[in-house]
Every structure is written in C-alpha cells, then in structure tokens.
Amino acid sequence: MPKLSQSQKIIKFLKDNPDKKFNARQIAEQIVATYPEDYAEKKLNPRFEDNKAFISQIVAEIGSQKELIIKNDSHIFWQDKPRPRIYWYSTEKTQENKEIIKEEIEGVEVDPAFSKSTFSEHDLYPVLITYLKSELKLYCQRIDEKRSKNSWGTGGNQWLHPDIVAMQTVDKEWNELIRNCVKQGTGQSVRLWSFEVKKELNSSNVRKSFFQTVSNSSWANESYLVATTISDANVEQELRMLSALHGVGIILLNVENPTESEMMLPSKARTEIDWQSVNRILVENPDFKDYIELVSTYYQTGRVRAKDWNKL
C-alpha cells in the first residue's frame, strides 16, 4: 500500500470522524500517533528539542496545507474565527456550508500585496526571511542576481544564484571549551542554508524549478525550494520523488501568517560545503561575497551583529 501524503492523512482522519470539529493541534497529535513510522525520521531532526516542538511543526504544516486539503476533498471545511482555526468533514456538502465559511473568514485581514493574482516572487523574500528568522533561528541574506558581474557572458550565470541564503549558528549555546575543540577539529560550528523561491509549483514548472534549486543551492548544508502553493496531488508526488533522489527540501510558505509555513519535505543535510561552488558564486556576486564575509567573521569571532542580517 503506497504511503499517504500528509494532506491525505488529514483528509482520512477527518473523514473517519465526520461532522466532528478539530483544531490543527488535535489533528497533528492524531495523525502522528496513527502513522508513527511515517514521522520517525523527521522526528529525529535535532532542531526539535522535544515532542512538543515536533508537534508544533506539524501544526504549522497543517495550517499551510489547508487550501490543498480542501481542493482534494470538497466535503472538508475550515473556519478561521473564532480562533483557533477548526477543520471538519461535512456529511452535508451544501452551498450553505460554504457561505458560512466565507462569512467567518471575511474578517481576516490580508496584506493587499499578497493577493494571489498580484504578488511577485520578490514580495515573498521578506516573508520567507520572517519565517526563517522566527521559526528556524537563521540569519538570512538576500542575493540579488542583477548585481552580478556576468563575466561568463550571456547565459553564463543561468541558475547560479539562490534567492536567499542563511547561516545557522549551531554552537550558539555551547560551552566555550567545546567551541575551541570544534575550531581545532573537524566539527561544525555553523551550517549554511540556501533557498530558491517560486510563487507556485505546477505541472508546467515543477521540474524546471526543482533543478534550478539543485543547480544554485546544492553547495549548502541545507537546500530548499520554496513556494506558496502546490497546484495538485500529482505535483506534490513529483516533488516527493525528486526530493528523495536529490535531497532538496520543500517549504510551503504561508504569506498571510509566515509562522504557519510548512517544511513539507526536509532536505537531506550535507556534512560538507561545496566550497568550489561557493567560490564560483562569490566571484560573480557582491551580495554573496558579503554573506561569506559575515560567515567568516562568525567562524573567527563567534559573534553575530544583528544589524547585518535579516534585512527586510
């Protein structure tokens, strides 16, 4: 029997409990308990300090998947107000139910810049940085490819530049003795992350977007393709296959509430940085050079100046 995606697990749980209302935390606890083997590997990620932190991540993922869930089963509804948001499977699929949901969510304020028909990829960069800073404690930098020298001529830098890069200070809470040992040995005091951002992943752009990310982000310890929506289940399945093959992770970005963004597929962490690829980007792009200079400063001093990072 094929493994269910997380959205399919949620749909099945709600369908098995018709007309009962659940918040995202209740759903998260139930699906993790029902499918423990599916979450075993993800649970081992060291960024989850305990089970509560892990469940909180699943809660955030459920929030960012709500549109996909409803698209896949029209009997499922969600209600935003009053908080917390609740979900249920309705045995009576009626227009009246849909109008109730519409009325309930009309009071939710959404930044006009993030109307799905008008926002650009550029608008998503500060949203992603907000999520990475608040939820993953990363120090981020924007890379503007327009500032590159383009010394390789037309097309020479295609798929070279990531949109966002970041530094994770692994040793931030370590004792100074441990830090010194790591400096003298081969351990890691920082991890480098790289991100490619798209508005939507659909059947016509999913492979191109994915391999663009492979090209411009595989130098890092952690590489991610980021999008606000995945058009359908077939595209999601394609992403799962490609991620398993190439190790690039997938993040679903929630533009209305960045903290509810979902790390849908964790990347396969690389133990070593590809410094040759890093040098290739650095020689071309001053933003990336500034980023590596800040990383180098942290390696040498163990200090981070907040004003140098996470500029929105």
mmCIF file of C-alpha atoms in Angstrom:
data_model
loop_
_atom_site.group_PDB
_atom_site.id
_atom_site.type_symbol
_atom_site.label_atom_id
_atom_site.label_comp_id
_atom_site.label_asym_id
_atom_site.label_seq_id
_atom_site.Cartn_x
_atom_site.Cartn_y
_atom_site.Cartn_z
ATOM 1 C CA MET A 1 0.000 0.000 0.000
ATOM 2 C CA PRO A 2 1.510 3.368 -1.019
ATOM 3 C CA LYS A 3 2.428 5.820 1.715
ATOM 4 C CA LEU A 4 -0.130 8.581 2.238
ATOM 5 C CA SER A 5 0.956 12.189 1.950
ATOM 6 C CA GLN A 6 0.330 14.367 4.992
ATOM 7 C CA SER A 7 -2.656 16.057 3.348
ATOM 8 C CA GLN A 8 -4.127 12.619 2.591
ATOM 9 C CA LYS A 9 -3.612 11.576 6.226
ATOM 10 C CA ILE A 10 -5.504 14.677 7.369
ATOM 11 C CA ILE A 11 -8.361 14.045 4.948
ATOM 12 C CA LYS A 12 -8.646 10.420 6.062
ATOM 13 C CA PHE A 13 -8.687 11.377 9.744
ATOM 14 C CA LEU A 14 -11.431 13.975 9.241
ATOM 15 C CA LYS A 15 -13.429 11.632 7.012
ATOM 16 C CA ASP A 16 -13.214 8.906 9.675
ATOM 17 C CA ASN A 17 -14.670 11.404 12.174
ATOM 18 C CA PRO A 18 -17.495 13.053 10.183
ATOM 19 C CA ASP A 19 -19.084 16.282 11.435
ATOM 20 C CA LYS A 20 -16.658 16.494 14.368
ATOM 21 C CA LYS A 21 -14.558 19.641 14.618
ATOM 22 C CA PHE A 22 -10.830 19.595 15.387
ATOM 23 C CA ASN A 23 -8.129 22.221 15.685
ATOM 24 C CA ALA A 24 -4.757 21.730 13.996
ATOM 25 C CA ARG A 25 -3.020 20.524 17.162
ATOM 26 C CA GLN A 26 -5.617 17.817 17.733
ATOM 27 C CA ILE A 27 -5.234 16.678 14.123
ATOM 28 C CA ALA A 28 -1.431 16.730 14.360
ATOM 29 C CA GLU A 29 -1.402 14.606 17.505
ATOM 30 C CA GLN A 30 -3.792 12.089 15.957
ATOM 31 C CA ILE A 31 -2.009 11.607 12.629
ATOM 32 C CA VAL A 32 1.413 11.319 14.290
ATOM 33 C CA ALA A 33 0.001 8.694 16.662
ATOM 34 C CA THR A 34 -1.693 6.833 13.791
ATOM 35 C CA TYR A 35 1.323 6.865 11.446
ATOM 36 C CA PRO A 36 4.366 6.842 13.769
ATOM 37 C CA GLU A 37 6.614 5.112 11.232
ATOM 38 C CA ASP A 38 5.986 7.867 8.662
ATOM 39 C CA TYR A 39 7.204 10.536 11.087
ATOM 40 C CA ALA A 40 10.044 8.616 12.755
ATOM 41 C CA GLU A 41 12.840 10.007 10.559
ATOM 42 C CA LYS A 42 11.560 13.587 10.596
ATOM 43 C CA LYS A 43 11.232 13.436 14.386
ATOM 44 C CA LEU A 44 14.972 12.769 14.698
ATOM 45 C CA ASN A 45 15.820 16.208 13.286
ATOM 46 C CA PRO A 46 17.960 17.875 16.009
ATOM 47 C CA ARG A 47 16.096 21.166 15.690
ATOM 48 C CA PHE A 48 13.150 19.575 17.531
ATOM 49 C CA GLU A 49 14.106 19.819 21.206
ATOM 50 C CA ASP A 50 11.181 17.655 22.310
ATOM 51 C CA ASN A 51 7.909 16.129 21.128
ATOM 52 C CA LYS A 52 6.064 19.399 21.758
ATOM 53 C CA ALA A 53 8.342 21.222 19.299
ATOM 54 C CA PHE A 54 7.827 18.466 16.735
ATOM 55 C CA ILE A 55 4.028 18.598 17.065
ATOM 56 C CA SER A 56 4.158 22.395 16.723
ATOM 57 C CA GLN A 57 5.889 21.945 13.365
ATOM 58 C CA ILE A 58 3.150 19.564 12.184
ATOM 59 C CA VAL A 59 0.542 22.095 13.370
ATOM 60 C CA ALA A 60 2.204 24.789 11.232
ATOM 61 C CA GLU A 61 2.286 22.435 8.252
ATOM 62 C CA ILE A 62 -1.436 21.700 8.577
ATOM 63 C CA GLY A 63 -2.187 25.426 8.511
ATOM 64 C CA SER A 64 -0.229 25.941 5.308
ATOM 65 C CA GLN A 65 -1.843 22.911 3.624
ATOM 66 C CA LYS A 66 -5.459 23.938 4.145
ATOM 67 C CA GLU A 67 -6.055 25.049 0.539
ATOM 68 C CA LEU A 68 -4.649 21.785 -0.833
ATOM 69 C CA ILE A 69 -6.763 19.739 1.595
ATOM 70 C CA ILE A 70 -9.993 21.480 0.586
ATOM 71 C CA LYS A 71 -9.098 21.212 -3.101
ATOM 72 C CA ASN A 72 -8.694 17.427 -2.755
ATOM 73 C CA ASP A 73 -11.982 16.866 -0.889
ATOM 74 C CA SER A 74 -14.880 19.293 -1.199
ATOM 75 C CA HIS A 75 -16.560 17.864 1.930
ATOM 76 C CA ILE A 76 -13.843 19.340 4.139
ATOM 77 C CA PHE A 77 -14.280 22.805 5.608
ATOM 78 C CA TRP A 78 -12.302 25.077 7.851
ATOM 79 C CA GLN A 79 -13.303 28.050 9.976
ATOM 80 C CA ASP A 80 -10.873 30.790 10.961
ATOM 81 C CA LYS A 81 -12.884 32.710 13.565
ATOM 82 C CA PRO A 82 -13.068 32.487 16.469
ATOM 83 C CA ARG A 83 -9.528 31.221 16.940
ATOM 84 C CA PRO A 84 -8.117 28.623 16.912
ATOM 85 C CA ARG A 85 -8.915 27.566 13.352
ATOM 86 C CA ILE A 86 -11.005 24.385 13.190
ATOM 87 C CA TYR A 87 -11.465 21.748 10.492
ATOM 88 C CA TRP A 88 -14.170 19.166 9.848
ATOM 89 C CA TYR A 89 -15.581 16.739 7.311
ATOM 90 C CA SER A 90 -19.190 17.601 6.491
ATOM 91 C CA THR A 91 -21.588 14.824 5.521
ATOM 92 C CA GLU A 92 -23.821 17.512 4.004
ATOM 93 C CA LYS A 93 -21.921 19.214 1.214
ATOM 94 C CA THR A 94 -24.089 22.283 0.651
ATOM 95 C CA GLN A 95 -23.683 25.811 -0.641
ATOM 96 C CA GLU A 96 -24.980 26.993 2.718
ATOM 97 C CA ASN A 97 -21.976 25.481 4.445
ATOM 98 C CA LYS A 98 -19.648 27.230 2.008
ATOM 99 C CA GLU A 99 -21.314 30.572 2.674
ATOM 100 C CA ILE A 100 -20.879 30.080 6.419
ATOM 101 C CA ILE A 101 -17.170 29.582 5.929
ATOM 102 C CA LYS A 102 -16.988 32.624 3.680
ATOM 103 C CA GLU A 103 -18.685 34.777 6.304
ATOM 104 C CA GLU A 104 -16.396 33.516 9.040
ATOM 105 C CA ILE A 105 -13.186 34.351 7.205
ATOM 106 C CA GLU A 106 -14.213 37.715 5.769
ATOM 107 C CA GLY A 107 -12.892 39.481 8.862
ATOM 108 C CA VAL A 108 -9.372 38.138 8.446
ATOM 109 C CA GLU A 109 -7.082 40.915 7.260
ATOM 110 C CA VAL A 110 -4.663 40.040 4.478
ATOM 111 C CA ASP A 111 -1.946 42.346 3.206
ATOM 112 C CA PRO A 112 -3.088 43.574 -0.237
ATOM 113 C CA ALA A 113 0.432 42.920 -1.520
ATOM 114 C CA PHE A 114 -0.298 39.225 -1.117
ATOM 115 C CA SER A 115 -3.352 38.911 -3.287
ATOM 116 C CA LYS A 116 -2.536 35.720 -5.208
ATOM 117 C CA SER A 117 -3.034 37.475 -8.528
ATOM 118 C CA THR A 118 -0.717 40.402 -7.789
ATOM 119 C CA PHE A 119 2.188 39.450 -5.539
ATOM 120 C CA SER A 120 5.569 38.737 -7.112
ATOM 121 C CA GLU A 121 8.381 36.412 -6.123
ATOM 122 C CA HIS A 122 10.209 39.488 -4.864
ATOM 123 C CA ASP A 123 7.342 40.149 -2.418
ATOM 124 C CA LEU A 124 7.914 36.687 -0.942
ATOM 125 C CA TYR A 125 11.524 37.247 0.116
ATOM 126 C CA PRO A 126 10.758 39.204 3.323
ATOM 127 C CA VAL A 127 8.000 36.700 4.165
ATOM 128 C CA LEU A 128 10.460 33.824 3.886
ATOM 129 C CA ILE A 129 13.075 35.688 5.919
ATOM 130 C CA THR A 130 10.483 36.320 8.639
ATOM 131 C CA TYR A 131 9.707 32.598 8.793
ATOM 132 C CA LEU A 132 13.358 31.516 8.774
ATOM 133 C CA LYS A 133 14.294 34.042 11.440
ATOM 134 C CA SER A 134 11.407 33.369 13.824
ATOM 135 C CA GLU A 135 10.919 29.625 13.419
ATOM 136 C CA LEU A 136 14.369 28.280 12.496
ATOM 137 C CA LYS A 137 16.546 30.964 14.132
ATOM 138 C CA LEU A 138 18.506 31.536 10.927
ATOM 139 C CA TYR A 139 20.482 34.614 9.922
ATOM 140 C CA CYS A 140 19.460 35.460 6.355
ATOM 141 C CA GLN A 141 20.717 37.465 3.396
ATOM 142 C CA ARG A 142 19.061 38.320 0.082
ATOM 143 C CA ILE A 143 21.100 37.613 -3.073
ATOM 144 C CA ASP A 144 20.320 39.978 -5.964
ATOM 145 C CA GLU A 145 21.445 38.339 -9.205
ATOM 146 C CA LYS A 146 21.191 41.695 -11.007
ATOM 147 C CA ARG A 147 24.295 42.817 -9.123
ATOM 148 C CA SER A 148 26.452 40.052 -10.600
ATOM 149 C CA LYS A 149 29.333 40.857 -12.954
ATOM 150 C CA ASN A 150 28.172 38.309 -15.540
ATOM 151 C CA SER A 151 31.789 37.745 -16.563
ATOM 152 C CA TRP A 152 30.808 34.476 -18.259
ATOM 153 C CA GLY A 153 28.708 36.278 -20.857
ATOM 154 C CA THR A 154 25.066 35.781 -21.864
ATOM 155 C CA GLY A 155 23.573 32.785 -20.090
ATOM 156 C CA GLY A 156 26.836 32.013 -18.291
ATOM 157 C CA ASN A 157 25.313 32.525 -14.855
ATOM 158 C CA GLN A 158 21.993 30.811 -15.510
ATOM 159 C CA TRP A 159 20.743 29.014 -12.383
ATOM 160 C CA LEU A 160 23.810 30.181 -10.445
ATOM 161 C CA HIS A 161 22.216 32.431 -7.817
ATOM 162 C CA PRO A 162 19.912 31.367 -4.966
ATOM 163 C CA ASP A 163 17.325 33.913 -3.815
ATOM 164 C CA ILE A 164 18.013 33.713 -0.080
ATOM 165 C CA VAL A 165 20.996 32.317 1.843
ATOM 166 C CA ALA A 166 21.292 31.827 5.581
ATOM 167 C CA MET A 167 23.615 30.892 8.423
ATOM 168 C CA GLN A 168 22.673 28.667 11.358
ATOM 169 C CA THR A 169 24.861 29.091 14.447
ATOM 170 C CA VAL A 170 24.982 25.506 15.660
ATOM 171 C CA ASP A 171 27.379 26.350 18.514
ATOM 172 C CA LYS A 172 25.434 29.298 19.906
ATOM 173 C CA GLU A 173 24.610 27.597 23.220
ATOM 174 C CA TRP A 174 27.828 25.596 23.533
ATOM 175 C CA ASN A 175 30.395 25.998 26.292
ATOM 176 C CA GLU A 176 33.483 27.932 25.183
ATOM 177 C CA LEU A 177 35.646 24.838 25.710
ATOM 178 C CA ILE A 178 33.529 22.916 23.212
ATOM 179 C CA ARG A 179 33.725 25.770 20.724
ATOM 180 C CA ASN A 180 37.517 25.742 20.931
ATOM 181 C CA CYS A 181 37.619 21.983 20.418
ATOM 182 C CA VAL A 182 35.459 22.269 17.313
ATOM 183 C CA LYS A 183 37.678 25.022 15.896
ATOM 184 C CA GLN A 184 40.729 22.786 16.259
ATOM 185 C CA GLY A 185 38.972 19.702 14.909
ATOM 186 C CA THR A 186 36.672 18.947 12.001
ATOM 187 C CA GLY A 187 33.323 19.664 13.675
ATOM 188 C CA GLN A 188 30.765 22.219 12.506
ATOM 189 C CA SER A 189 30.038 25.431 14.367
ATOM 190 C CA VAL A 190 27.765 26.768 11.611
ATOM 191 C CA ARG A 191 25.531 25.340 8.920
ATOM 192 C CA LEU A 192 24.821 27.145 5.657
ATOM 193 C CA TRP A 193 21.378 27.159 4.010
ATOM 194 C CA SER A 194 20.217 28.141 0.513
ATOM 195 C CA PHE A 195 16.723 28.826 -0.877
ATOM 196 C CA GLU A 196 15.064 29.224 -4.286
ATOM 197 C CA VAL A 197 11.633 30.930 -4.213
ATOM 198 C CA LYS A 198 8.658 30.442 -6.567
ATOM 199 C CA LYS A 199 5.070 31.715 -6.386
ATOM 200 C CA GLU A 200 3.511 28.393 -7.344
ATOM 201 C CA LEU A 201 4.633 24.907 -8.289
ATOM 202 C CA ASN A 202 2.507 23.325 -11.008
ATOM 203 C CA SER A 203 2.825 20.642 -13.662
ATOM 204 C CA SER A 204 4.458 23.003 -16.159
ATOM 205 C CA ASN A 205 7.203 24.401 -13.902
ATOM 206 C CA VAL A 206 7.832 21.854 -11.142
ATOM 207 C CA ARG A 207 10.808 20.064 -12.707
ATOM 208 C CA LYS A 208 12.420 23.251 -14.017
ATOM 209 C CA SER A 209 12.051 24.924 -10.604
ATOM 210 C CA PHE A 210 13.382 21.892 -8.772
ATOM 211 C CA PHE A 211 16.501 21.512 -10.907
ATOM 212 C CA GLN A 212 17.121 25.247 -10.748
ATOM 213 C CA THR A 213 17.315 24.757 -6.978
ATOM 214 C CA VAL A 214 19.633 21.766 -7.397
ATOM 215 C CA SER A 215 21.905 23.966 -9.517
ATOM 216 C CA ASN A 216 22.003 27.087 -7.333
ATOM 217 C CA SER A 217 21.665 25.650 -3.828
ATOM 218 C CA SER A 218 23.292 22.201 -3.626
ATOM 219 C CA TRP A 219 26.546 23.771 -2.392
ATOM 220 C CA ALA A 220 24.943 24.342 1.033
ATOM 221 C CA ASN A 221 24.418 22.057 4.021
ATOM 222 C CA GLU A 222 20.658 22.541 3.580
ATOM 223 C CA SER A 223 18.926 23.432 0.298
ATOM 224 C CA TYR A 224 15.225 24.226 -0.196
ATOM 225 C CA LEU A 225 12.733 25.049 -2.930
ATOM 226 C CA VAL A 226 10.078 27.412 -1.531
ATOM 227 C CA ALA A 227 6.577 28.094 -2.921
ATOM 228 C CA THR A 228 3.257 29.456 -1.685
ATOM 229 C CA THR A 229 1.149 26.737 -3.330
ATOM 230 C CA ILE A 230 1.409 23.308 -4.929
ATOM 231 C CA SER A 231 -1.238 23.018 -7.617
ATOM 232 C CA ASP A 232 -2.338 19.406 -7.107
ATOM 233 C CA ALA A 233 -1.513 15.978 -5.686
ATOM 234 C CA ASN A 234 0.395 14.911 -8.819
ATOM 235 C CA VAL A 235 2.796 17.828 -8.447
ATOM 236 C CA GLU A 236 3.225 17.015 -4.762
ATOM 237 C CA GLN A 237 4.070 13.414 -5.645
ATOM 238 C CA GLU A 238 6.599 14.593 -8.247
ATOM 239 C CA LEU A 239 8.268 16.768 -5.617
ATOM 240 C CA ARG A 240 8.462 13.850 -3.191
ATOM 241 C CA MET A 241 10.154 11.706 -5.831
ATOM 242 C CA LEU A 242 12.649 14.416 -6.818
ATOM 243 C CA SER A 243 13.409 15.302 -3.206
ATOM 244 C CA ALA A 244 14.148 11.666 -2.375
ATOM 245 C CA LEU A 245 16.535 11.458 -5.351
ATOM 246 C CA HIS A 246 18.377 14.768 -4.965
ATOM 247 C CA GLY A 247 17.996 15.788 -1.317
ATOM 248 C CA VAL A 248 16.450 19.228 -1.890
ATOM 249 C CA GLY A 249 13.739 20.043 0.668
ATOM 250 C CA ILE A 250 10.384 21.752 0.080
ATOM 251 C CA ILE A 251 8.873 24.622 2.089
ATOM 252 C CA LEU A 252 5.274 25.801 1.661
ATOM 253 C CA LEU A 253 5.245 29.498 2.505
ATOM 254 C CA ASN A 254 2.179 30.971 4.188
ATOM 255 C CA VAL A 255 2.056 34.626 3.109
ATOM 256 C CA GLU A 256 -0.778 35.502 5.500
ATOM 257 C CA ASN A 257 0.989 34.068 8.534
ATOM 258 C CA PRO A 258 4.662 33.207 7.939
ATOM 259 C CA THR A 259 4.931 31.285 11.215
ATOM 260 C CA GLU A 260 2.401 28.783 9.848
ATOM 261 C CA SER A 261 4.636 27.963 6.885
ATOM 262 C CA GLU A 262 5.366 24.279 6.396
ATOM 263 C CA MET A 263 8.628 22.447 5.972
ATOM 264 C CA MET A 264 6.826 19.865 3.874
ATOM 265 C CA LEU A 265 9.899 17.819 2.953
ATOM 266 C CA PRO A 266 13.110 18.233 4.986
ATOM 267 C CA SER A 267 16.291 18.433 2.949
ATOM 268 C CA LYS A 268 18.941 15.745 3.185
ATOM 269 C CA ALA A 269 21.634 17.573 5.117
ATOM 270 C CA ARG A 270 25.123 17.610 3.614
ATOM 271 C CA THR A 271 28.026 17.358 6.021
ATOM 272 C CA GLU A 272 30.398 19.328 3.777
ATOM 273 C CA ILE A 273 30.078 22.638 1.956
ATOM 274 C CA ASP A 274 30.979 22.615 -1.750
ATOM 275 C CA TRP A 275 33.485 25.451 -1.461
ATOM 276 C CA GLN A 276 34.321 25.401 -5.168
ATOM 277 C CA SER A 277 30.687 26.226 -5.991
ATOM 278 C CA VAL A 278 30.678 28.842 -3.224
ATOM 279 C CA ASN A 279 33.708 30.495 -4.813
ATOM 280 C CA ARG A 280 32.030 30.467 -8.240
ATOM 281 C CA ILE A 281 29.073 32.480 -6.895
ATOM 282 C CA LEU A 282 31.242 34.719 -4.697
ATOM 283 C CA VAL A 283 33.450 35.826 -7.613
ATOM 284 C CA GLU A 284 30.355 36.905 -9.562
ATOM 285 C CA ASN A 285 28.075 38.418 -6.925
ATOM 286 C CA PRO A 286 28.856 41.067 -4.248
ATOM 287 C CA ASP A 287 25.821 40.147 -2.108
ATOM 288 C CA PHE A 288 27.052 36.578 -1.854
ATOM 289 C CA LYS A 289 30.563 37.801 -1.075
ATOM 290 C CA ASP A 290 29.152 39.898 1.796
ATOM 291 C CA TYR A 291 27.344 36.795 3.072
ATOM 292 C CA ILE A 292 30.513 34.674 3.083
ATOM 293 C CA GLU A 293 32.428 37.509 4.782
ATOM 294 C CA LEU A 294 29.844 37.518 7.590
ATOM 295 C CA VAL A 295 30.089 33.735 7.894
ATOM 296 C CA SER A 296 33.882 34.030 8.027
ATOM 297 C CA THR A 297 33.601 36.659 10.764
ATOM 298 C CA TYR A 298 31.452 34.315 12.824
ATOM 299 C CA TYR A 299 33.938 31.471 12.351
ATOM 300 C CA GLN A 300 36.711 33.717 13.665
ATOM 301 C CA THR A 301 34.953 35.588 16.473
ATOM 302 C CA GLY A 302 31.802 33.659 17.369
ATOM 303 C CA ARG A 303 29.883 36.945 17.230
ATOM 304 C CA VAL A 304 26.843 37.975 15.190
ATOM 305 C CA ARG A 305 25.806 41.581 14.617
ATOM 306 C CA ALA A 306 22.023 41.532 14.255
ATOM 307 C CA LYS A 307 22.030 44.641 12.043
ATOM 308 C CA ASP A 308 23.966 42.746 9.350
ATOM 309 C CA TRP A 309 21.299 40.077 8.921
ATOM 310 C CA ASN A 310 17.604 39.518 8.138
ATOM 311 C CA LYS A 311 17.122 42.800 6.312
ATOM 312 C CA LEU A 312 13.541 43.084 5.057
#
